């Protein structure tokens, strides 16, 4: 089978879904109205609430949601063959993920940019508010550790990659100062300069290689896994504390150019090269026993491929930074639904990059040496691939390396580019790391919002103010320490299964809340099927996977396994309580045929920070 077929099918599905299904949800189900003043204008404080150009915000939102999931998940799930992952990416992103992101962004905008937990407390009840707050906090910390471990495995002992990634930070700060302070509104010139500087960082990184001009500086960027596990949480802390316009928004915006541009270039490369799909539609590991994912395809495909199909982490961004920056309600369709479909397309590209590798090479890269030796699958090009990228790529599990090798293999096959494969490989590593770090910085900031809300609601009221520096520093430090500890002490085998279930359990919570909102505002109760149908499927699938994970974790018999098993049980219990409380409210709402509206209770002057004046243009 040719990979072009998968590419064309996915493009057609996504174009039709955005044109028709998202339009139906926008006009009929949610009835978006640009006459409503958004929180970005109502509460403009120049720090958290900042009206932002829709394309810049699309870039920020896409960069924030598109972390490791759409890149690593499809690569890992290719263990089962290309078929299960491809079908889940298409159907999940159109009917579950994009709907999930869209309705939560809409709800947060209507609730003045409040978090998922606050909306749940107001719309469902205090019990769901508490369980959602606790579940979200647990889940986001696990998710951040799960995303970061992929970066660690891709960048350790890789000075070129670390240098390139490090340089994106000062570049983003310079672009942020230019676009927001020095020359406000200079989007085009700032974007071009930032894009060229990032490409320059990739090119000059080669100078750190042996025999090159900067080889003496390579040791500075030659970091171990432990050093990277400390550096990443430190970066997350500063990203959560600094004003959103200084680092977060410009870095995400610039990286979104790299992300979307690279994905489009990869799609073009696939059209030119037309590589064959070497992985079969299904493999012998469908029923379990695989070297990468030990469980069967159901339910593990649906928790391994998270962000590319549906991801609970997206609900934290859709109720975190994005609703505080959106200018018009109607832009939610492009930013949320369109952003999720774009991520689904990224997932398809990642899957293709994995399945065009020979099966033996794919498993050799993604399995530890001892595990691969037992498979009895011969390698074909692994030695040649390692030589071309100037790095031993065998036995680097986690998905990032095999994706980079697959991408570099496709690009280098284009006429005359074989000698540039090492550049393509490092570019792909930087591309993946940018994907993940932009999720880490936005996710850490959102986790800080959530922790501030919990502590401010139940312990000390001033902590709830997002512009109070002592509270900001204190909560940011707690959040980064927690996920940094998991990152430092864990590995892919221990973190990724926990991350997958935790992430999808949050999707269940968000879809349940979305169902409640539709039952409250939609003119027809039947519109609730938009969220209720994917909710039923995910609830059964993810809770089943969670129970299987608990058994697997406790079988380890060590402290980490016991911790992960206990956390899994707590999360499942919290989500089940949330579902039962939601069902209670649904039965009441179904008795009333007319819309009752949401409990927004937001006056024209109301702002969560309570210390800023509205800055609404005439």
PDB file of C-alpha atoms in Angstrom, residues 169 172-177 180 242-251:
ATOM      1  CA  UNK A 169      13.927  30.745  24.261  1.00  0.00           C
ATOM      2  CA  UNK A 172      10.984  34.012  21.491  1.00  0.00           C
ATOM      3  CA  UNK A 173      11.647  36.672  24.156  1.00  0.00           C
ATOM      4  CA  UNK A 174      13.173  39.012  21.555  1.00  0.00           C
ATOM      5  CA  UNK A 175      10.238  38.500  19.187  1.00  0.00           C
ATOM      6  CA  UNK A 176       7.757  38.999  22.039  1.00  0.00           C
ATOM      7  CA  UNK A 177       9.356  42.306  23.030  1.00  0.00           C
ATOM      8  CA  UNK A 180       4.138  43.561  21.812  1.00  0.00           C
ATOM      9  CA  UNK A 242       6.613  35.413  33.214  1.00  0.00           C
ATOM     10  CA  UNK A 243       3.921  37.549  31.479  1.00  0.00           C
ATOM     11  CA  UNK A 244       2.161  35.566  28.770  1.00  0.00           C
ATOM     12  CA  UNK A 245       3.200  37.994  26.006  1.00  0.00           C
ATOM     13  CA  UNK A 246       6.929  37.811  26.852  1.00  0.00           C
ATOM     14  CA  UNK A 247       7.713  34.104  26.414  1.00  0.00           C
ATOM     15  CA  UNK A 248       4.632  31.888  26.171  1.00  0.00           C
ATOM     16  CA  UNK A 249       2.676  33.492  23.303  1.00  0.00           C
ATOM     17  CA  UNK A 250       5.617  34.382  20.988  1.00  0.00           C
ATOM     18  CA  UNK A 251       7.361  31.039  21.558  1.00  0.00           C
TER      19      UNK A 251
END
